[in-house]
Short mmCIF file of C-alpha atoms and ligand atoms in Angstrom, two decimals:
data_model
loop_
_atom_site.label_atom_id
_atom_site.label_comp_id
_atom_site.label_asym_id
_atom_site.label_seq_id
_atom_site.Cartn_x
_atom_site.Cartn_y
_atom_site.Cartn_z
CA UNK A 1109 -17.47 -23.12 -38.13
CA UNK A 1110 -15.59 -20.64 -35.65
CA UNK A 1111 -12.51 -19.91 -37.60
CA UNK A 1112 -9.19 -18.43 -36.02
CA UNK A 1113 -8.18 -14.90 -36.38
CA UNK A 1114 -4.78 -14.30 -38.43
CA UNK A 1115 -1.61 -14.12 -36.03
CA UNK A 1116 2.68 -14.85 -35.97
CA UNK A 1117 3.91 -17.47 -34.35
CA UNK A 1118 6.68 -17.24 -32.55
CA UNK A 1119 8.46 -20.36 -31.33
CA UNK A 1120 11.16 -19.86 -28.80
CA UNK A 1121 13.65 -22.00 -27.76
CA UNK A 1122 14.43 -21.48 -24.28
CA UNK A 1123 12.73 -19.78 -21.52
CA UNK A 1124 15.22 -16.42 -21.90
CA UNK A 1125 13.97 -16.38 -25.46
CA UNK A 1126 9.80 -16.74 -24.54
CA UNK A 1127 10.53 -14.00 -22.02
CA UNK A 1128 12.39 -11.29 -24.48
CA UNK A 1129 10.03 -12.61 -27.42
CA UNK A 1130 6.76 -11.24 -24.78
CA UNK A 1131 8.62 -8.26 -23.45
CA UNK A 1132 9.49 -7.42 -27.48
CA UNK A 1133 6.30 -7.42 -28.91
CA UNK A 1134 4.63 -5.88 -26.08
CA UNK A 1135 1.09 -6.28 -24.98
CA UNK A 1136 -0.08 -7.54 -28.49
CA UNK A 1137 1.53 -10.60 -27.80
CA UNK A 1138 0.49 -13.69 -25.43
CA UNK A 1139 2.01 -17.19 -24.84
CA UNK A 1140 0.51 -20.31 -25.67
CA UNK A 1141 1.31 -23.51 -24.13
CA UNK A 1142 -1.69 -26.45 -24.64
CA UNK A 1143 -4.26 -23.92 -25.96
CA UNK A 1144 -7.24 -25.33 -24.96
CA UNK A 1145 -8.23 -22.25 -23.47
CA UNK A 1146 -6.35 -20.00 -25.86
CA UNK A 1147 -7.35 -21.22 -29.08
CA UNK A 1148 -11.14 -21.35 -28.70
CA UNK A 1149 -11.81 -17.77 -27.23
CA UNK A 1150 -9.45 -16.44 -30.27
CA UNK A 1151 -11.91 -18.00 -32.23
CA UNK A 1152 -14.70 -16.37 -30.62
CA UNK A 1153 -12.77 -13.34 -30.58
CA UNK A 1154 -12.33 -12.91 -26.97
CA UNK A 1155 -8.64 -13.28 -27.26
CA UNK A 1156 -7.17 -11.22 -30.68
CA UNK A 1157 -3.58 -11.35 -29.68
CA UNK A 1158 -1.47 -10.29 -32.80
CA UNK A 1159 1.41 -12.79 -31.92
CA UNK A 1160 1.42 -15.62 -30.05
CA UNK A 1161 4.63 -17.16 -28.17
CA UNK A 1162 4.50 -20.81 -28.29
CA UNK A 1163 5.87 -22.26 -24.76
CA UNK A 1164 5.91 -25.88 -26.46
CA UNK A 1165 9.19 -25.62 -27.69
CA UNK A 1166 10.71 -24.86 -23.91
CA UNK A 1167 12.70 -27.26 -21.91
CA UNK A 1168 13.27 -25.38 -18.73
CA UNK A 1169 9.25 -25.87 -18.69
CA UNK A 1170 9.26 -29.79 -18.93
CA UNK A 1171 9.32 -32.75 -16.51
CA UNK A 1172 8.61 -33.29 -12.75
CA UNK A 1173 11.57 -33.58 -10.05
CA UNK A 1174 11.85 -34.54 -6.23
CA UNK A 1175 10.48 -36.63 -4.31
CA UNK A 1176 7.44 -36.82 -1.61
CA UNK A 1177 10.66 -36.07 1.23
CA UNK A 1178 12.14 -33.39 -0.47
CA UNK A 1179 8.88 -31.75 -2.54
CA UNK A 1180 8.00 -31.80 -5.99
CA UNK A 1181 9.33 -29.78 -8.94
CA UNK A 1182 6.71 -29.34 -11.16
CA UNK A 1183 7.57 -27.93 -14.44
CA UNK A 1184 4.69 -25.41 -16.26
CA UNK A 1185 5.15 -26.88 -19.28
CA UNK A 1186 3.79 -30.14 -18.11
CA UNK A 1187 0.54 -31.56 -19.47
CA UNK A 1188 -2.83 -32.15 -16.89
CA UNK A 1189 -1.67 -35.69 -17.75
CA UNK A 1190 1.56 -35.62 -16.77
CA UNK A 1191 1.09 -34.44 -13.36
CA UNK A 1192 -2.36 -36.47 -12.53
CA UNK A 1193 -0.40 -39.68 -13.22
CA UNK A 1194 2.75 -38.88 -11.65
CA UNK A 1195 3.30 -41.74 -8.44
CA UNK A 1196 4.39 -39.27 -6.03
CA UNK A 1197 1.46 -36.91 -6.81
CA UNK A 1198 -0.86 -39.65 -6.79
CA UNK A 1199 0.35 -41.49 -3.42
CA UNK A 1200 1.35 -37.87 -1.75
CA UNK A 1201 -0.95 -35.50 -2.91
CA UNK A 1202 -4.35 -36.87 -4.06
CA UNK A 1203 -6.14 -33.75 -4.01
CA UNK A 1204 -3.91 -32.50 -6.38
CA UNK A 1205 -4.58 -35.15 -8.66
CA UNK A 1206 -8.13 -35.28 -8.10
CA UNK A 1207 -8.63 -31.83 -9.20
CA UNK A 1208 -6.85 -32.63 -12.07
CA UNK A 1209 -8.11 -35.48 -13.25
CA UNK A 1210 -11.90 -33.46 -12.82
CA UNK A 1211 -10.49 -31.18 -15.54
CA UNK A 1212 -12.29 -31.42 -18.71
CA UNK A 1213 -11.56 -34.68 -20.75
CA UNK A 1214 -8.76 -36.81 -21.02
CA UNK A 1215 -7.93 -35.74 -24.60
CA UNK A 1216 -7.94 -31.57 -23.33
CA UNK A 1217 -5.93 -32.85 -20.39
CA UNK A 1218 -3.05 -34.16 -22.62
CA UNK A 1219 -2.76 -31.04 -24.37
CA UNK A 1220 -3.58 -28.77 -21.36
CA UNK A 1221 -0.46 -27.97 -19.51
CA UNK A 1222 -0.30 -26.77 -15.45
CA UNK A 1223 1.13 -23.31 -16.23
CA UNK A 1224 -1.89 -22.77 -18.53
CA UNK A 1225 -4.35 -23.63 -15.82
CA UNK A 1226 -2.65 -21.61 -13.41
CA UNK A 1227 -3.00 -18.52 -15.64
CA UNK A 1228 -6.76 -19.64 -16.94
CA UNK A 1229 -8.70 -17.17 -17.74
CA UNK A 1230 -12.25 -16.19 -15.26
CA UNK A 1231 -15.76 -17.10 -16.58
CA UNK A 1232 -18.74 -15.25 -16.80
CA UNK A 1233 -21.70 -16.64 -18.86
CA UNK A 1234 -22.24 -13.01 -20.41
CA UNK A 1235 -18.25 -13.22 -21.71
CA UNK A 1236 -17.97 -17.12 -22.54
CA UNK A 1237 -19.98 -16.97 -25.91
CA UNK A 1238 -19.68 -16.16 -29.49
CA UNK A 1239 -19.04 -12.98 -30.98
CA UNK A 1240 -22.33 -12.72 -32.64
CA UNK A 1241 -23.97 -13.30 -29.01
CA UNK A 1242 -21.92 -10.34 -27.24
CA UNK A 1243 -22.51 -8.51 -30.50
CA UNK A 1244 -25.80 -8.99 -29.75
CA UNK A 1245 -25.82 -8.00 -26.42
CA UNK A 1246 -24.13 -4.72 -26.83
CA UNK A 1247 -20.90 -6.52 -25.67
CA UNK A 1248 -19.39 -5.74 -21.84
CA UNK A 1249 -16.96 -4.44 -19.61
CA UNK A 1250 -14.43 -7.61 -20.20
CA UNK A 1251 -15.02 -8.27 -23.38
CA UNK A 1252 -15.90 -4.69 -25.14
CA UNK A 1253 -16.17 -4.66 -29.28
CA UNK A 1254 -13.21 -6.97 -30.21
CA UNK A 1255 -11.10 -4.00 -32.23
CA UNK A 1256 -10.61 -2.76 -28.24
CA UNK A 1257 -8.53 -5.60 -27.67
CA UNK A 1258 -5.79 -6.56 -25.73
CA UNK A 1259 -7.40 -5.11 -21.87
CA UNK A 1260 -4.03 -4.47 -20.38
CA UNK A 1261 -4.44 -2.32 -17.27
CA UNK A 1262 -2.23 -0.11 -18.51
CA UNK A 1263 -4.60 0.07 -22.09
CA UNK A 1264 -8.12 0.11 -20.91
CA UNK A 1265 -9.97 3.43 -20.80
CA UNK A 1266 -9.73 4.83 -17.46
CA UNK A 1267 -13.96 5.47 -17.76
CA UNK A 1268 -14.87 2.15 -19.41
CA UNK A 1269 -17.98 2.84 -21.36
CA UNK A 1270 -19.23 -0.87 -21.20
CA UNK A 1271 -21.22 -1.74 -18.22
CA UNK A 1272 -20.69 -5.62 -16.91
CA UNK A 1273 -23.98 -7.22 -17.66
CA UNK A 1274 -24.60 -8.78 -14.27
CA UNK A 1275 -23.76 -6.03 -12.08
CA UNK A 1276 -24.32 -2.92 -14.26
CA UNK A 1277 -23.44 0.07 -11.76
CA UNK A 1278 -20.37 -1.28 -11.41
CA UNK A 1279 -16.83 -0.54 -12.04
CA UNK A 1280 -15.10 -3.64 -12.11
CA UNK A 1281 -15.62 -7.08 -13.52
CA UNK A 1282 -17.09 -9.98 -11.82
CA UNK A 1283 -16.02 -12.94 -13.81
CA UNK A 1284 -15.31 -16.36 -11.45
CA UNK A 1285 -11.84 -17.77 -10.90
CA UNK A 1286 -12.43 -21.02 -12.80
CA UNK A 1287 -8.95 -23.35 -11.91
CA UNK A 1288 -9.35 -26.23 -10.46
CA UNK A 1289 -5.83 -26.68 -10.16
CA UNK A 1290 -5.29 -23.50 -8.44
CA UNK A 1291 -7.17 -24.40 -5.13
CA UNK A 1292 -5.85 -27.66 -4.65
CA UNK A 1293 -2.20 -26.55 -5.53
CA UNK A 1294 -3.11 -22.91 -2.79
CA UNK A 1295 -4.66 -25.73 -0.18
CA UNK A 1296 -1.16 -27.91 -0.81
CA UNK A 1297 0.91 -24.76 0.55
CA UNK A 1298 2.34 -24.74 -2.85
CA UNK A 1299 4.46 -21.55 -4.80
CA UNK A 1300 4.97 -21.10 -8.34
CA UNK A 1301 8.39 -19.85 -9.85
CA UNK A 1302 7.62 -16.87 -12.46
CA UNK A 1303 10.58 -15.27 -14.73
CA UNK A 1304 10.08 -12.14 -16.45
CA UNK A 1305 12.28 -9.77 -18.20
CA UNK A 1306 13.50 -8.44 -14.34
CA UNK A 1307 14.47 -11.38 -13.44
CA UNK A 1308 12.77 -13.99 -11.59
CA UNK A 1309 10.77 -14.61 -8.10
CA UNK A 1310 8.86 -17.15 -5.87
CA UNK A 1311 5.31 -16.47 -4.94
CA UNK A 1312 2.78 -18.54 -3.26
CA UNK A 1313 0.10 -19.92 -5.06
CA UNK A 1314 -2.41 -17.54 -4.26
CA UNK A 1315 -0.77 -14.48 -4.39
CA UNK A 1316 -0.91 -15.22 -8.07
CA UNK A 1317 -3.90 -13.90 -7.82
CA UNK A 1318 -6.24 -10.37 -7.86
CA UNK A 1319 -9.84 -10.00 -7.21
CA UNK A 1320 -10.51 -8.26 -10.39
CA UNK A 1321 -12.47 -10.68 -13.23
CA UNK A 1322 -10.47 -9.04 -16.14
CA UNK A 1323 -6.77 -8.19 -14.38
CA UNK A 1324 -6.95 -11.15 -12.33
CA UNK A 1325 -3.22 -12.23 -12.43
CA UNK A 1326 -0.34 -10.51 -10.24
CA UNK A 1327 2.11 -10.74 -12.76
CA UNK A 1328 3.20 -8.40 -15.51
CA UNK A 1329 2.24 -9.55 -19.60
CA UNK A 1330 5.98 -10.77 -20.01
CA UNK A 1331 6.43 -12.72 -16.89
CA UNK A 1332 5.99 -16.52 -16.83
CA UNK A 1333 4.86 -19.24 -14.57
CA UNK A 1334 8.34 -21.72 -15.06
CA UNK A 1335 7.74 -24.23 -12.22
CA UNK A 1336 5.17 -25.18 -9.40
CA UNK A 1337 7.13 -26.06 -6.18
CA UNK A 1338 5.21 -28.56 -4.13
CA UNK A 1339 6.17 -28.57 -0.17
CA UNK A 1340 7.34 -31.86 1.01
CA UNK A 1341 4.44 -34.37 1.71
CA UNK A 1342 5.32 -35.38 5.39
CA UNK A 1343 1.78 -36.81 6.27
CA UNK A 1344 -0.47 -34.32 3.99
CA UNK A 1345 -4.10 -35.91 3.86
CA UNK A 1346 -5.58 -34.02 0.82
CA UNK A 1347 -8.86 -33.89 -1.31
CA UNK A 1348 -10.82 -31.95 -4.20
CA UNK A 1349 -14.38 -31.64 -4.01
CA UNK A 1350 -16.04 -30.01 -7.53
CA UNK A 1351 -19.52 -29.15 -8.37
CA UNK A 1352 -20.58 -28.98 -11.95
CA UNK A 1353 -23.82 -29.91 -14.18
CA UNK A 1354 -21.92 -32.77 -15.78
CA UNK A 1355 -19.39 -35.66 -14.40
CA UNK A 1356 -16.84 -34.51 -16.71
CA UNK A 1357 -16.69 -31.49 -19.06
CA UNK A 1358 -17.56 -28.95 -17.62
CA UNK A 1359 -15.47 -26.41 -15.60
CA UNK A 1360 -16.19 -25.49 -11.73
CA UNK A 1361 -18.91 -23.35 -10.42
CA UNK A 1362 -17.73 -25.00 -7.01
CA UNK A 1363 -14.66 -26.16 -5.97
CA UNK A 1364 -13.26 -26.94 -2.57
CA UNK A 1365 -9.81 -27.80 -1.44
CA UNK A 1366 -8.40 -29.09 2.03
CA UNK A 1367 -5.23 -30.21 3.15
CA UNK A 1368 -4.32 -31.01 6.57
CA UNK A 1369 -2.45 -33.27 8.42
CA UNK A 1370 -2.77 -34.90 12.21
CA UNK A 1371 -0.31 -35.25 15.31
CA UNK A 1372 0.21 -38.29 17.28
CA UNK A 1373 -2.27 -37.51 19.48
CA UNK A 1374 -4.79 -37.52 16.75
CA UNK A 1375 -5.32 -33.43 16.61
CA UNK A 1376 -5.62 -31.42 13.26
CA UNK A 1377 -1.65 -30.30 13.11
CA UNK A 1378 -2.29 -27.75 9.81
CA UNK A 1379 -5.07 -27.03 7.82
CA UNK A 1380 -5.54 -25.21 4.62
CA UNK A 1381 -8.84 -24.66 3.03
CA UNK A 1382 -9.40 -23.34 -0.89
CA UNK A 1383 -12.64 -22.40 -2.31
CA UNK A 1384 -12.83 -21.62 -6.31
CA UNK A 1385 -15.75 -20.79 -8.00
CA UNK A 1386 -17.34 -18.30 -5.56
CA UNK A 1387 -15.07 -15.17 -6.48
CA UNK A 1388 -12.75 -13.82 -9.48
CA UNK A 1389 -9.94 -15.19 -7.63
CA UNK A 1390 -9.46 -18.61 -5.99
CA UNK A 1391 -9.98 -17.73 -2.25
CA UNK A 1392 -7.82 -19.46 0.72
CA UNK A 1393 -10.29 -19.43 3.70
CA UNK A 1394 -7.57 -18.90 6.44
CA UNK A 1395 -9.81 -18.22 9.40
CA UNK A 1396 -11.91 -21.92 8.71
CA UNK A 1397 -8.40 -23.68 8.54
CA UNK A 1398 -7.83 -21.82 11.98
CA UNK A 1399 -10.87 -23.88 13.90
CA UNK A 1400 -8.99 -26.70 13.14
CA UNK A 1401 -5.99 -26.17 14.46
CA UNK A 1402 -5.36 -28.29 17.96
CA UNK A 1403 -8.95 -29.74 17.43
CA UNK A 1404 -9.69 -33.42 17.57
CA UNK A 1405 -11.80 -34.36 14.67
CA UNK A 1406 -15.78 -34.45 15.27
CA UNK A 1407 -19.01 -33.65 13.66
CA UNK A 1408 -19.61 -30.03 15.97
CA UNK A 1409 -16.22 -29.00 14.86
CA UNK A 1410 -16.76 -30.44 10.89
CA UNK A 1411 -20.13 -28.27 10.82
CA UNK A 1412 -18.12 -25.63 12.71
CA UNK A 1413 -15.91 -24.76 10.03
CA UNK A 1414 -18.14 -25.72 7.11
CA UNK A 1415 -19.90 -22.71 8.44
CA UNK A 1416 -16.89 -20.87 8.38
CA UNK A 1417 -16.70 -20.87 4.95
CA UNK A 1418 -20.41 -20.93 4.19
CA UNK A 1419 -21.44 -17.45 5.70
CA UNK A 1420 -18.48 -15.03 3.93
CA UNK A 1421 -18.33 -16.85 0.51
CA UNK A 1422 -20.66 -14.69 -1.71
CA UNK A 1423 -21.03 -16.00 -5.69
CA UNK A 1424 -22.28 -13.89 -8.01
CA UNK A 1425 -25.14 -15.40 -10.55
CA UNK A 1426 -22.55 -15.43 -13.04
CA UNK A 1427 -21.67 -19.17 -14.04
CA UNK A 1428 -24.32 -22.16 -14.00
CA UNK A 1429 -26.68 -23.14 -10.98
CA UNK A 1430 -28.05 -20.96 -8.90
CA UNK A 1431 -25.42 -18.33 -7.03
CA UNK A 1432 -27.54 -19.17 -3.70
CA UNK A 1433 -27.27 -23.29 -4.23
CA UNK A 1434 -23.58 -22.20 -5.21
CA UNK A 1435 -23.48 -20.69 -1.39
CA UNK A 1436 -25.03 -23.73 0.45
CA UNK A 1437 -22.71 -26.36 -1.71
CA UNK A 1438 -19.80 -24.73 -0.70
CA UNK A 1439 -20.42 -25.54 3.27
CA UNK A 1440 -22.09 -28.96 2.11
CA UNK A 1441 -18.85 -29.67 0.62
CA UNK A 1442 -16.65 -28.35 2.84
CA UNK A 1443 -18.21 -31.04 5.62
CA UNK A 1444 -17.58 -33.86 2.98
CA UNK A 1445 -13.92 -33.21 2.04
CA UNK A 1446 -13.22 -32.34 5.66
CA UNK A 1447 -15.39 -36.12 6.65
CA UNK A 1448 -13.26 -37.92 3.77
CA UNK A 1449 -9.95 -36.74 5.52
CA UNK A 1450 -11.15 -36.70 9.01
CA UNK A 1451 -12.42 -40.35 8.73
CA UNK A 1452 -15.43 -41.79 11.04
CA UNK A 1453 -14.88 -39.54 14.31
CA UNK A 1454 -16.10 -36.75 11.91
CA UNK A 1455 -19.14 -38.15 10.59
CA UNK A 1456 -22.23 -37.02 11.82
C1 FAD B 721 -14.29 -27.81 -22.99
C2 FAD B 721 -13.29 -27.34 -21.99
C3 FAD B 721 -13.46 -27.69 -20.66
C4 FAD B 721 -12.55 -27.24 -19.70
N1 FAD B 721 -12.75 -27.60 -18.40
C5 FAD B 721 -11.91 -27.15 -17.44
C6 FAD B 721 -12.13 -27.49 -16.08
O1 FAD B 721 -13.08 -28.20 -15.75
N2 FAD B 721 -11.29 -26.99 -15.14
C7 FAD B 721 -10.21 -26.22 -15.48
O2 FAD B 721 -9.47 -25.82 -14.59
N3 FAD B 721 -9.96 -25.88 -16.77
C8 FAD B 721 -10.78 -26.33 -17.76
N4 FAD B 721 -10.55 -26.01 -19.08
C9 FAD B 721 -9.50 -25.04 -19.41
C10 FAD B 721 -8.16 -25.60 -19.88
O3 FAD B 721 -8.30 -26.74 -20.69
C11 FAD B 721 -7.24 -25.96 -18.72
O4 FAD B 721 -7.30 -24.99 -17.71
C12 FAD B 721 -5.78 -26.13 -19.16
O5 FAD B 721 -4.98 -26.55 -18.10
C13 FAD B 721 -5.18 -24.86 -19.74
O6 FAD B 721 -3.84 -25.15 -20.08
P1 FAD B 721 -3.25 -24.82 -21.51
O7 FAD B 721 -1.82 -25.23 -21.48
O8 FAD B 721 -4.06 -25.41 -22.60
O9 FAD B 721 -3.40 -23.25 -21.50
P2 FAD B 721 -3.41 -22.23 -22.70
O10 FAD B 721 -4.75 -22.25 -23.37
O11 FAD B 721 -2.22 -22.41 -23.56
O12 FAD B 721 -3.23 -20.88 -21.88
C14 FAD B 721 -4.18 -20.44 -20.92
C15 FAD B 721 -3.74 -19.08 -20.38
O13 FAD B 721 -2.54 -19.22 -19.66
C16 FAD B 721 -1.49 -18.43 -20.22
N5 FAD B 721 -0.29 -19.26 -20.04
C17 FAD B 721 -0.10 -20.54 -20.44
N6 FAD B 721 1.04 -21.02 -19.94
C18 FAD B 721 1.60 -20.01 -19.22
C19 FAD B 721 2.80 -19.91 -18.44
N7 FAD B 721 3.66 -20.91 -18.30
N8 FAD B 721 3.04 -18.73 -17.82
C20 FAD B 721 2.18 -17.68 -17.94
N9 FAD B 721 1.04 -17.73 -18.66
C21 FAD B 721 0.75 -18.89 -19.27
C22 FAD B 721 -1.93 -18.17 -21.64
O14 FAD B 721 -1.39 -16.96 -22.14
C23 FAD B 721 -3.43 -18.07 -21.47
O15 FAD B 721 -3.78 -16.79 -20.97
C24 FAD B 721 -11.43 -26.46 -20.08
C25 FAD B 721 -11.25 -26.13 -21.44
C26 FAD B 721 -12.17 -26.56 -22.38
C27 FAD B 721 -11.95 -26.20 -23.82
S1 SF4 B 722 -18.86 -10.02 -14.77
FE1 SF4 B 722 -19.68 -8.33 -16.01
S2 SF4 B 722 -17.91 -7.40 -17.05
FE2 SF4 B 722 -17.28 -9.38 -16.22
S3 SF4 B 722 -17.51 -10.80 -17.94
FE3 SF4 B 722 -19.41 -10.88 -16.75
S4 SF4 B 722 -20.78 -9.35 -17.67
FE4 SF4 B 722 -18.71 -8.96 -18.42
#
């Protein structure tokens, strides 16, 4: 039995107090909200923070506000749960709550909150095992001999003497972006809210995000993800498309996000396309969305943009399948989410 490492608990009771509490005890501490990713890699040592801040005690992080007119108001705090079976979500934005509802299992998506998958960590199959396997192995660049943790930027060694296992002449880490809710929430046009001991500010989505398997978050180690602000609806058609071994389970080596919406006249309006699963950080695949744009739907212009995202995205063979399948599933099911919102004119 994997047993958990000894640590404080710290249970704050406002947002103000989570911040100070992670700014005060510095980069030995981490928060916690569901801990269903948390929990388990402490107890395969992957995680050894010395204190953890609980964010379950934190109103500002609960409940869901707004409307499909206005936008949502998603607080982090709220479980996988939660937002999957909110009406407006469902009705509004389905490919928000299809990716959610393709998390896991329904007992880890009660617990699981959306700040939590927001901030989840990457995957690699050389980092996501016991402690007696990387022992084994000789460990590697993410996750060196446990007494070297936490890997703050500011604490690693500027030469790191561990190579990374799958490319080992290189310097940084290749470990996949592994959110489903973070491509569908990017494809949505949605921002998150983070506080921090400066104060607070509004990003997008996806500038949450570095291409860097072990620093992959653009945030400092006190700042939090409060709220998720959803754009207003006004005619979004949206969809989730996952690959995985397993119907549920198992976490994304695939996943592809598209929201769009038509004109009167029947022509794509907007388009956003997210890919996860291919890189260390969700990717938006701006120049695909672009072919859309003004375009009546059809099959040439379906297989046109599928393309588009086929020939740059470049997996690593990091995570299960094959990284070449990975590659040809991403186009594949980039022409099925794009024929599921595009209806019969795009079918081939
Ligand atoms: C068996 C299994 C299968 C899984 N399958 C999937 C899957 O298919 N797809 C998927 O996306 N995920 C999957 N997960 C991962 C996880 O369950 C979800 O991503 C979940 O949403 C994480 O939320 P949490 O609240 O439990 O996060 P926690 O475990 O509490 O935290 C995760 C990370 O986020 C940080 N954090 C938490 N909240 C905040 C916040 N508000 N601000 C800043 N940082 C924060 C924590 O410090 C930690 O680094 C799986 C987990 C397990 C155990
Ligand atoms: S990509 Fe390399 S450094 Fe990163 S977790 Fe995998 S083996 Fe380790």
């Amino acid at each position: 039995m994997l047993r958990l490492p000894r640590f404080q608990y710290v249970r704050p009771s406002s947002l103000r107090e989570a911040v100070s509490a992670l700014a005060d005890c510095g980069p030995q501490a981490m928060p916690v909200a569901g801990g269903t990713d948390v929990y388990p890699k402490m107890k395969r040592r992957q995680f050894l923070p010395r204190y953890l801040v609980s964010l379950q005690g934190v109103p500002e992080l609960k409940g869901i506000r707004g409307d499909e007119r206005a936008g949502l108001v998603i607080g982090a705090g709220c479980t996988l749960t939660e937002v999957a079976s909110h009406p407006v979500v469902r009705r509004f934005y389905p490919g928000l709550a299809k990716a959610i509802e393709s998390i896991s299992t329904p007992v880890l998506r009660n617990m699981g909150t959306i700040g939590g998958n927001l901030c989840l960590d990457t995957r690699c199959n050389y980092y996501d095992q016991t402690l007696p396997w990387r022992a084994a192995l000789g460990w590697c660049m993410k996750a060196p001999d446990p007494g070297g943790w936490p890997m703050a930027p500011e604490a690693a060694p500027a030469e790191n003497q561990v190579p990374c296992r799958v490319a080992p002449g290189s310097p940084r880490c290749w470990a996949v972006a592994s959110s489903d809710g973070a491509p569908a929430l990017m494809a949505l046009g949605a921002q998150a809210r983070l506080v921090g001991p400066r104060g607070e500010r509004v990003v997008p989505v996806g500038e949450l995000y570095r291409d860097d398997g072990m620093f992959f978050l653009e945030k400092s180690q006190a700042e939090l993800v409060a709220e998720v602000l959803l754009p207003p609806a006004d005619g979004t058609r949206s969809t989730y498309w996952k690959l995985r071994r397993r119907g549920a389970f198992d976490f994304p080596v695939l996943g592809v996000a598209v929201a769009l919406s038509l004109d009167t006249d029947g022509r794509v309006a907007w388009a956003r396309l997210a890919v996860t699963g291919v890189a260390s950080r969700p990717l938006l695949m701006d120049e695909a969305a672009r072919l859309l744009v003004g375009q009546k739907p059809s099959p040439e212009l379906v297989e046109a943009v599928a393309q588009a995202v086929y020939l740059p995205v470049r997996p690593l063979d990091n995570t299960d399948f094959a990284h070449y399948y990975r590659k040809r599933m991403a186009g594949v099911y980039v022409r099925r989410a794009l024929q599921e919102l595009l209806g019969p004119a795009a079918a081939a």
